Amino acid sequence: MPASPSVSAVSRIAYLASDVVVNSLSPAGPSPFQAALNSLSTSPDIRAAVTNLPVGADAGTTLLRHRSARLLSYTALAHPQLLNQLLLHLPELSSTSTVFHVAVTSDLSDALVLQSSLPFVLYSRTAQQAHDHALLASRLAFTESTAVLHIFHVGDESEQVNEVETDRIAPFLFAERQSPRGSEQKSTTDASALLKIYQSAAFATVALVRRPLRPFNQHGASEPHTVLFTLGQASLNYDVEGVSFVDVALVKPLPPSMILSAVSPSVTRVIVLEQIHHWSMKWTPLYLEVVSAIQQAELDPTPVVQSAVLGDANAITESDVSELVQKACTVPPSARLALGPPPSSQQSSAAPHVPKHEAAYTKILANLFAGRLEILNAPELVSTQGEIATTPEFALGRARGEIEEREELVNAVHELLRDPSISIELHSLLGRWLAFKDDGVKSRQLGDELAAALEGEKLSSAAAQKILILRHRLPARSRWIIGSDAWSYDLGASGLHHAIASRLNVNVLILDTTPYTTRNSVDPHRRKQDVGLYAMNHGDVFVASTAVYSSYAQVLQALMEADRYDGPSVVLAYLPYNTEQTPALDILKETKLAVDSGYWPLYRWNPAKERDGREPFSLDSDFVKNELQQFLDRQNHLSQLTRSKPEVAAELVGSLGENLKQARKQRAQQAYNELLTAIDAPPLTVLYASDGGRAEKVAKRLATRGKLRGLSTTVATMDSVSIEDVAKEEVVVFVTSVAGQGEFPQNGRNFAKAVHALATRGEQPLSSVRFSVFGLGDSHYWPRPEDAHYYNKAGKDLDARLAQLGGLRFVPLGLGDDQDADGPETGYKAWEPLLWKALGVDAVEVTEKEPEPITNEHIKVASQYLRGTIAEGLADHSTGALAPSDTQLTKFHGIYQQDDRDIRDERQAQGAEPAYSFMIRVRMPGGVCSPAQWRMLDQIADEHGNGTFKVTTRQTFQFHGVIKRHLKSAIQDINRVLLDTLAACGDVNRNVIVSTVPSLSKLHRQAYDFAKRVSEHLLPRTTAYHEIWLDKKLVAGDALKDVEPLYGEFYLPRKFKVAVAIPPNNDVDIFANDVGFIAIVDKNGDLAGFNVTAGGGMGVTHGNKKTYPRAGDVLGFCTVAQGVDVAEKIMLVQRDNGNRVDRKNARLKYTIDRMGLDNFKAEVERRLGYQLQPARPFTFDRNIDDFGWTTGEDGKHHFTAFIENGRIQDEPERDFKTALREIAKVHKGAFRLTANQHIIITDVATEDLPTIKRLLAEYKLDNISQSGLRLSSSACVAFPTCGLAMAESERYLPILIDKVEKICEENGLRNDSIVMRMTGCPNGCARPYLAEVAFVGKAPGTYLMLLGGGYHGQRLNKIYRETVTEPEILAILRPMIKRYALEREPGEHFGDFVIRAGYIAPTTSGKEWYDRMGGEGQYRDVAVAA
C-alpha cells in the first residue's frame, strides 16, 4: 500500500520528532508507514531510529525496551491482531513519552480499543488535521511524559498538506509550555485537569502551524432542537433546519462541561454518530460519555440521547441527515440508528498477505515434495479455520493429531496382519505398505492399492474398518510449519520451543528477512540466527542455515535432509528484503554480503550422522571470517566440536586475511626503512582513488616526479589511510577519477564518507595539513544541463570538504577533461607546475630520466613466453590474488583475475582483501563438445567454481568464482577431457566461432573442420601453459628454447577474433570479428570457399571519439584450402602494423582505417603471393537462433534450447543445469553452443528421441514459448565478477525485458523478434553495437541507448540517448514500439523502421558512428544538439 498524504505527513512528524519509531507491519498487506519511513531514512534529515516489527511481533515489549527515549512513536495500520497485543502493556506505557499513531481506513473499532487505558486520545478526519495533531500529540507526550493515542484516517491521494519546516519542529518540542498549568501535578486522571494540559499543548501548536485546533468543531443551526455528535470521517457540512453538528477531535479527555457546552437549552434530542462497526460491547465510547454528561447535569427537560452508526461518508447526502432526524423521533431511544450505507463488506478471516518473495522457498518445497507437501499453518486455512490457523500452536496441534492418527493406522495394519482370515494377496500388500510407509512415493501407490483391496474384500473387522476410515493417512506426508515475518512471526518465539520439545517428526522453516546492511538497526532480540544455536543445544534436532540467493543446491540438500530426518527439523532461510518492491537483484546482493561476512553462515547439523559415527556438522559457506569464530564459541554443539577437534575449527575459521595482515606489516616496515633513508627530504603524500587505473597512473607518475625533485614521496589509495593518518602529514595531494553519477571510485569511497561525516559535524582535524586536489572526468559524459554537475564531482566535492575540515589549499583545484585537446593532460600540465612552485622545487633541475611506464608490451616481452611469475604466485598463500603483471599474462592462459564486486566495499570496510577469484574460459573451436566433456565441465563448476557456468558469445564456456588454490586442478580437469584454455583470452587469436545450422549437417561439419584448422594453426606455441598448469617440465633446463613462429615475443597488439558464418544465418555476427569467413556453397551443396571479411570490432571507450565500433569489410573470395593461410596473413599484417602504444586504438579495425582498406588488402595479398578472387553473392536474413526441433540432412534430430543470457544453473522451477547433466548421461550425439549463448542438443537418433524429449519436458527445458524479444536478447556477465563493468547487464536485462515485452504484447508484437542486447561497459562483449536496440552501461542504473542496428547484423546502430535510466527507457520505447506496430511495412524489422521513421540516422561506417548521434529531427536529444 503506498503512503497517502496523511500517512506521509504523520510518518514525517514521528520521524523528525522521535528518538525511536516502532512500526508494526500490516497483516493485510504492505505497510504504508514502512514505505514512508523508508523514504525518510534516505533523506539528509537524520532523526529517529526506525524498527519495523514483523506481523505477530509483540510491539509492547519492543516499546518498553525503548522507554528511556525522550520521545517514542508507534505507527500501525489498525488491525485487531496488532492492537489487542498492546493492551497488556498500556498500563506501563501510559506514563512514558509515547505517541501511538494508528491509521484507520473506515472502521474506528480496532483503534478505539486502546482509548480506555490512555489519558489522551486525538482524532483526525483530514490529512491536514492529521499533520497538526501529530505535532500536538508529540508535544503533549514530550512535555508531560505521558502516552497519547492519535487516530487518523488513511485518506486518499487527493488531499493536500501544508507541512511545517523541518528546522522548526525540534524547537517546538523542546520549548517551554506556552500556558502554565498553575501548579505541577505528578499525575492526574481528572478530565478537567487533563483538558488544561491539552489546551496548553494546543496553544503552542497553533502558534507553530497558524491554524485553529479545537477539541470539537460545532456548526449548523444556532438554536437547534437536535445535536449530532460525530466521530468519523464524514464532514456533515449541511444546513439542516434545527440541527447542529459537533465534530469531535478530542476523544479523551472529554469533560462533561465541554459536552454540555454544545447542548443548548433548545435541544430535545442528541444523536451520537460513531464510525464503529465491530464494537464488542453494547454501547459505544462516545455515546457513553455524552449520555453520562447529560444525565449528571439533570437538564430540564432532559434531551433524548440516541446512538447511531456512521456509514460510508462519501454516500451521505443532506436528505439522509434529515431522514435520520425524522426516524429518531419514531424509534425507541435504545434503538441503534444508522446514517449512510455500511462500508463494503470484508471477510473477517481473509487470508493474510504473503509477500511474493517468499515464493522463492515455498516453490522449492512444492517442487521437492510434490503431492505430499503439507504446510500445517498455510495462510489459505484462515478462511475456514480463522486467524489462529497460521499460529505455531495451531500447526503443532494439527501435526500431533495427524501423527497420532497415523500411529493408529499403523497399529490397525499390524492388527489386520494378525488376522488369519485375510487373503495372501492382502497380507502381502499390508506388509509391503509397512515396509515403505515412510517413502513418499511408494506409500501413496501402495496405499491406493491397499484401500482398493480392502474395499474389494469387504472385511468387517474393526482393524479393516479403521484402515478405511484413516485411508487419507496412508501416504507419507512431508509436514512443514513456516515462520514468516509477514504472517506467522511468533513462530520464532515460544511456538518454536514447543515444536522442538515435542520431538514430533515435523519440519520448521523460519524465514529471516533482515537485510545485512540494516542488521544493526534491528531489535537484537529478534536475531533468528540464535534459533539455530538453541535448536542445536537440544541435541536431537536437525538444523540447517540456508540462503537460496547464495546456494540453491545447498537449500535443496538441507530441505531433503530435513525431510528424511526422523524428528524435529529447523531450517533457517535467509531472504533479505525491505518491501515487496525490493528487486531480486538487491536480495541477491544482500545475501552475498551476509554469507561472505559470516553474518549468515551456511551449514547443516544432522544428529543422525553423529549416531552413525560420522561428522554431524557440515559448513557450506565458501567464505567465512572471524564472525564465525564467535558463532562457534557459543555454548552449543559447534563449540563442543571446536573443543574435541580444534584442528577442524581452526580450518573452518581461519581467516583468509591473517597472512595478508602479516604481509602488510612487512611492507609497512619496508616503507618505514625507506622513509628513514630520506628523512631530510621534504615530504609529499599522494593519495588516489581510481577504478580504471588512469588516476592511479597519474598519481604514481606525480610521486615519481616528486622523488626526482628531491621530495620524499609516498603514494597509496585513499581508503588505505584514515583521516587521523592524513592529519599527521604536512602536504597531501589527492588524485581522483569519477565513478557512476559523480561518485568516488571503489578504493576511495570509505575515505570520502569519513570526510563527509566529519564535515557534517563541523570538525576540523586537518588544520595543519596543506592539500591540493586533481580530478579526472569527462564533460561529454554528462551532456544534459541538469546532469552537468556530475562532471568531476568527486574531485570538486573532495576539494570543498577538505577545506571544511580546516585544510589549507596550497594549489587550486585542478581538473582534467577527456574532451580537451590532449585529454586530461591539458588540465594536468597547467596544474602540476603550480604544485612544484608551491613546494619550492620548481627550479630543481631534473637530470635523471623519468622511468618509462610499464605497459602490456613490456610485460609480454619480459615474460619468457607467457611464464612471468605465475607459478610463484600460485604458491603464495598469503593472498588470493596474483601479481598485477601476472594477471595480464594469465589472460593468454584463458584466465582472468576478478573479485566479487557485490561485497567489495564491505570487505574493505572490514579490513579484508577483496574476495578474489578467477574466471576460466575454455577454448572450444566451433562450440562443439561431447557428452563426456559436458559432464566434466558440469563437475568442474560444482567442485571448483560457483556452481554455475556460462555460455559465452564466442561459443565456449566460462567458469566463475574459481579461487586461486583451485585454478590448477580445474585446468587439469579441463585438459583431462581433451579441452584446454590456452589462447581463450589475451593478445592472440581467440576461440574461432562457427554458425550453428543443424539442418545443414554436412555443411556445418565442413565449416567446423575448417574452424578447428584455423584455431590450431594460430595457436601460440609456448610450452609455458603445459609447464605451469599440467606439470610438464622442460627437458634439460634451458636446453629447449620456446619460440613463437607466428606471434614472436611481443605477440599481437590486441586480441584477434575469427568467425565462420553459414548463410543465410549470421548468428556469429560475422562483421563484428577481426576476420570473417562467409561460407559459399557450390551447386552440389558442398563448401566451395569463403568470402573473407576483415576489420570488425566492438570495443569503445565512453567519451573517447578516437574509439568506435566497426563492421568488417569484404575483401574477396578464397578457397577452403587457402583459408588458413589467409587468416594467418591478415593476422601478421595486424601484428606488424597494429598500434602498440595505445591499446584503445590497437585493434585491427583501427589498423585498416589508418592504412586504408585498399592498402591493407594489398599488403595481405603481397604476403599471400596471390590476389583474392572477387567476392561471390551471399544473403543473410537473421542473426538469431532457431529454437526447437529440426531434422538434418542425415536424418539426425537437433534441439535448440533457450538459455537466458547463457547462464547454466539450477533455479526454482528451472533446473536447467541438472537437466543438461542428465541429458549428457544418455545422449549419444554432441552439444553445440551458439554465439547467441544458447545450446543445441545435436545428432539425436530417431530411436533416442523419446528419452531426450522426456528429459527436456521433465525439467521444462523444452519451453520455447518466450516472447520474440526475449528469444532475441543477449547480455554479458557484468556485475558482480567483471572488473570492467560500470552497470548491471546479465542480472538486469531479464528484468527490463519483463517490462518491455509487456509493451510489445500490448501492441500485438509478442512473437516478433527485436534484437535487444545489453553490456555493462562499452567493450561490447555481447556485440551490442549491431543490435536493433542496445544498452551499454555507464554507471549503476544508467545506460547509453542505441538504435538502428541491422537485423541481419549487417549495419551498426547509433547512439540515440547518451544517458538513460529505466523509466526513461520505457518512456522512449512505449510510443516507438506502438508506432512500429501500426506503421511498419511488410517484413520490416525494428532496426530498419526507426531509421525510416526518422528516429535515428543510419551508420554507414565505423568512423561515422558519432555523426548525427542523438536522434533525428523532432526526436533529437536537446543536450546533444546543444
mmCIF file of N, CA and C in Angstrom, residues 399-418 430 433-434 437 450 454 462-474 479:
data_model
loop_
_atom_site.group_PDB
_atom_site.id
_atom_site.type_symbol
_atom_site.label_atom_id
_atom_site.label_comp_id
_atom_site.label_asym_id
_atom_site.label_seq_id
_atom_site.Cartn_x
_atom_site.Cartn_y
_atom_site.Cartn_z
ATOM 1 N N ALA A 399 -0.225 -31.146 13.583
ATOM 2 C CA ALA A 399 0.801 -32.170 13.366
ATOM 3 C C ALA A 399 0.643 -33.321 14.350
ATOM 4 N N ARG A 400 0.426 -32.955 15.624
ATOM 5 C CA ARG A 400 0.283 -34.006 16.641
ATOM 6 C C ARG A 400 -0.928 -34.882 16.333
ATOM 7 N N GLY A 401 -2.036 -34.255 15.946
ATOM 8 C CA GLY A 401 -3.241 -35.018 15.635
ATOM 9 C C GLY A 401 -3.031 -35.943 14.452
ATOM 10 N N GLU A 402 -2.364 -35.448 13.403
ATOM 11 C CA GLU A 402 -2.128 -36.269 12.213
ATOM 12 C C GLU A 402 -1.184 -37.432 12.533
ATOM 13 N N ILE A 403 -0.135 -37.141 13.301
ATOM 14 C CA ILE A 403 0.822 -38.204 13.633
ATOM 15 C C ILE A 403 0.167 -39.276 14.500
ATOM 16 N N GLU A 404 -0.686 -38.835 15.430
ATOM 17 C CA GLU A 404 -1.387 -39.814 16.274
ATOM 18 C C GLU A 404 -2.339 -40.660 15.434
ATOM 19 N N GLU A 405 -3.015 -40.024 14.481
ATOM 20 C CA GLU A 405 -3.898 -40.785 13.588
ATOM 21 C C GLU A 405 -3.104 -41.809 12.774
ATOM 22 N N ARG A 406 -1.909 -41.414 12.322
ATOM 23 C CA ARG A 406 -1.125 -42.359 11.514
ATOM 24 C C ARG A 406 -0.607 -43.504 12.387
ATOM 25 N N GLU A 407 -0.311 -43.202 13.633
ATOM 26 C CA GLU A 407 0.085 -44.288 14.541
ATOM 27 C C GLU A 407 -1.068 -45.265 14.730
ATOM 28 N N GLU A 408 -2.291 -44.726 14.843
ATOM 29 C CA GLU A 408 -3.466 -45.606 14.923
ATOM 30 C C GLU A 408 -3.581 -46.449 13.660
ATOM 31 N N LEU A 409 -3.310 -45.829 12.515
ATOM 32 C CA LEU A 409 -3.376 -46.536 11.244
ATOM 33 C C LEU A 409 -2.354 -47.682 11.214
ATOM 34 N N VAL A 410 -1.131 -47.400 11.628
ATOM 35 C CA VAL A 410 -0.085 -48.431 11.642
ATOM 36 C C VAL A 410 -0.475 -49.575 12.576
ATOM 37 N N ASN A 411 -1.031 -49.225 13.743
ATOM 38 C CA ASN A 411 -1.464 -50.268 14.687
ATOM 39 C C ASN A 411 -2.572 -51.132 14.067
ATOM 40 N N ALA A 412 -3.476 -50.462 13.340
ATOM 41 C CA ALA A 412 -4.563 -51.212 12.691
ATOM 42 C C ALA A 412 -4.015 -52.159 11.618
ATOM 43 N N VAL A 413 -2.992 -51.716 10.882
ATOM 44 C CA VAL A 413 -2.378 -52.581 9.871
ATOM 45 C C VAL A 413 -1.723 -53.792 10.535
ATOM 46 N N HIS A 414 -1.025 -53.550 11.639
ATOM 47 C CA HIS A 414 -0.414 -54.660 12.371
ATOM 48 C C HIS A 414 -1.486 -55.643 12.858
ATOM 49 N N GLU A 415 -2.572 -55.066 13.359
ATOM 50 C CA GLU A 415 -3.645 -55.918 13.891
ATOM 51 C C GLU A 415 -4.269 -56.753 12.766
ATOM 52 N N LEU A 416 -4.467 -56.137 11.610
ATOM 53 C CA LEU A 416 -5.071 -56.863 10.499
ATOM 54 C C LEU A 416 -4.131 -57.956 9.960
ATOM 55 N N LEU A 417 -2.827 -57.692 10.048
ATOM 56 C CA LEU A 417 -1.859 -58.703 9.613
ATOM 57 C C LEU A 417 -1.962 -59.989 10.445
ATOM 58 N N ARG A 418 -2.401 -59.820 11.691
ATOM 59 C CA ARG A 418 -2.519 -60.991 12.577
ATOM 60 C C ARG A 418 -3.825 -61.745 12.357
ATOM 61 N N LEU A 430 -0.326 -55.497 2.793
ATOM 62 C CA LEU A 430 -0.173 -54.848 4.100
ATOM 63 C C LEU A 430 1.301 -54.819 4.505
ATOM 64 N N TRP A 433 3.225 -52.267 2.418
ATOM 65 C CA TRP A 433 2.946 -50.877 2.827
ATOM 66 C C TRP A 433 3.715 -50.535 4.107
ATOM 67 N N LEU A 434 3.759 -51.469 5.059
ATOM 68 C CA LEU A 434 4.519 -51.212 6.288
ATOM 69 C C LEU A 434 5.990 -50.993 5.989
ATOM 70 N N LYS A 437 6.164 -47.399 4.372
ATOM 71 C CA LYS A 437 5.190 -46.409 4.862
ATOM 72 C C LYS A 437 5.776 -44.999 4.960
ATOM 73 N N LEU A 450 -3.944 -50.715 -1.425
ATOM 74 C CA LEU A 450 -4.442 -51.314 -0.187
ATOM 75 C C LEU A 450 -5.899 -50.935 0.062
ATOM 76 N N LEU A 454 -9.043 -53.564 0.229
ATOM 77 C CA LEU A 454 -9.913 -53.670 1.403
ATOM 78 C C LEU A 454 -11.374 -53.485 1.007
ATOM 79 N N ALA A 462 -12.798 -54.736 12.805
ATOM 80 C CA ALA A 462 -12.599 -53.358 13.267
ATOM 81 C C ALA A 462 -11.317 -52.771 12.677
ATOM 82 N N ALA A 463 -10.257 -53.604 12.566
ATOM 83 C CA ALA A 463 -8.983 -53.112 12.035
ATOM 84 C C ALA A 463 -9.132 -52.681 10.579
ATOM 85 N N ALA A 464 -9.859 -53.504 9.792
ATOM 86 C CA ALA A 464 -10.054 -53.151 8.388
ATOM 87 C C ALA A 464 -10.851 -51.873 8.243
ATOM 88 N N GLN A 465 -11.891 -51.726 9.072
ATOM 89 C CA GLN A 465 -12.705 -50.516 9.017
ATOM 90 C C GLN A 465 -11.892 -49.288 9.440
ATOM 91 N N LYS A 466 -11.031 -49.502 10.425
ATOM 92 C CA LYS A 466 -10.186 -48.404 10.886
ATOM 93 C C LYS A 466 -9.258 -47.932 9.766
ATOM 94 N N ILE A 467 -8.689 -48.886 9.038
ATOM 95 C CA ILE A 467 -7.791 -48.529 7.933
ATOM 96 C C ILE A 467 -8.537 -47.736 6.874
ATOM 97 N N LEU A 468 -9.752 -48.144 6.566
ATOM 98 C CA LEU A 468 -10.522 -47.419 5.552
ATOM 99 C C LEU A 468 -10.899 -46.023 6.028
ATOM 100 N N ILE A 469 -11.212 -45.904 7.317
ATOM 101 C CA ILE A 469 -11.540 -44.576 7.861
ATOM 102 C C ILE A 469 -10.327 -43.651 7.779
ATOM 103 N N LEU A 470 -9.136 -44.228 8.044
ATOM 104 C CA LEU A 470 -7.902 -43.420 8.049
ATOM 105 C C LEU A 470 -7.118 -43.561 6.749
ATOM 106 N N ARG A 471 -7.787 -43.907 5.662
ATOM 107 C CA ARG A 471 -7.095 -44.133 4.403
ATOM 108 C C ARG A 471 -6.355 -42.890 3.918
ATOM 109 N N HIS A 472 -6.817 -41.696 4.318
ATOM 110 C CA HIS A 472 -6.137 -40.472 3.898
ATOM 111 C C HIS A 472 -4.771 -40.324 4.557
ATOM 112 N N ARG A 473 -4.482 -41.177 5.563
ATOM 113 C CA ARG A 473 -3.175 -41.148 6.211
ATOM 114 C C ARG A 473 -2.222 -42.204 5.636
ATOM 115 N N LEU A 474 -2.663 -42.952 4.667
ATOM 116 C CA LEU A 474 -1.788 -43.982 4.092
ATOM 117 C C LEU A 474 -0.559 -43.381 3.390
ATOM 118 N N ARG A 479 5.612 -32.760 6.414
ATOM 119 C CA ARG A 479 4.899 -31.721 7.177
ATOM 120 C C ARG A 479 5.841 -30.555 7.487
#
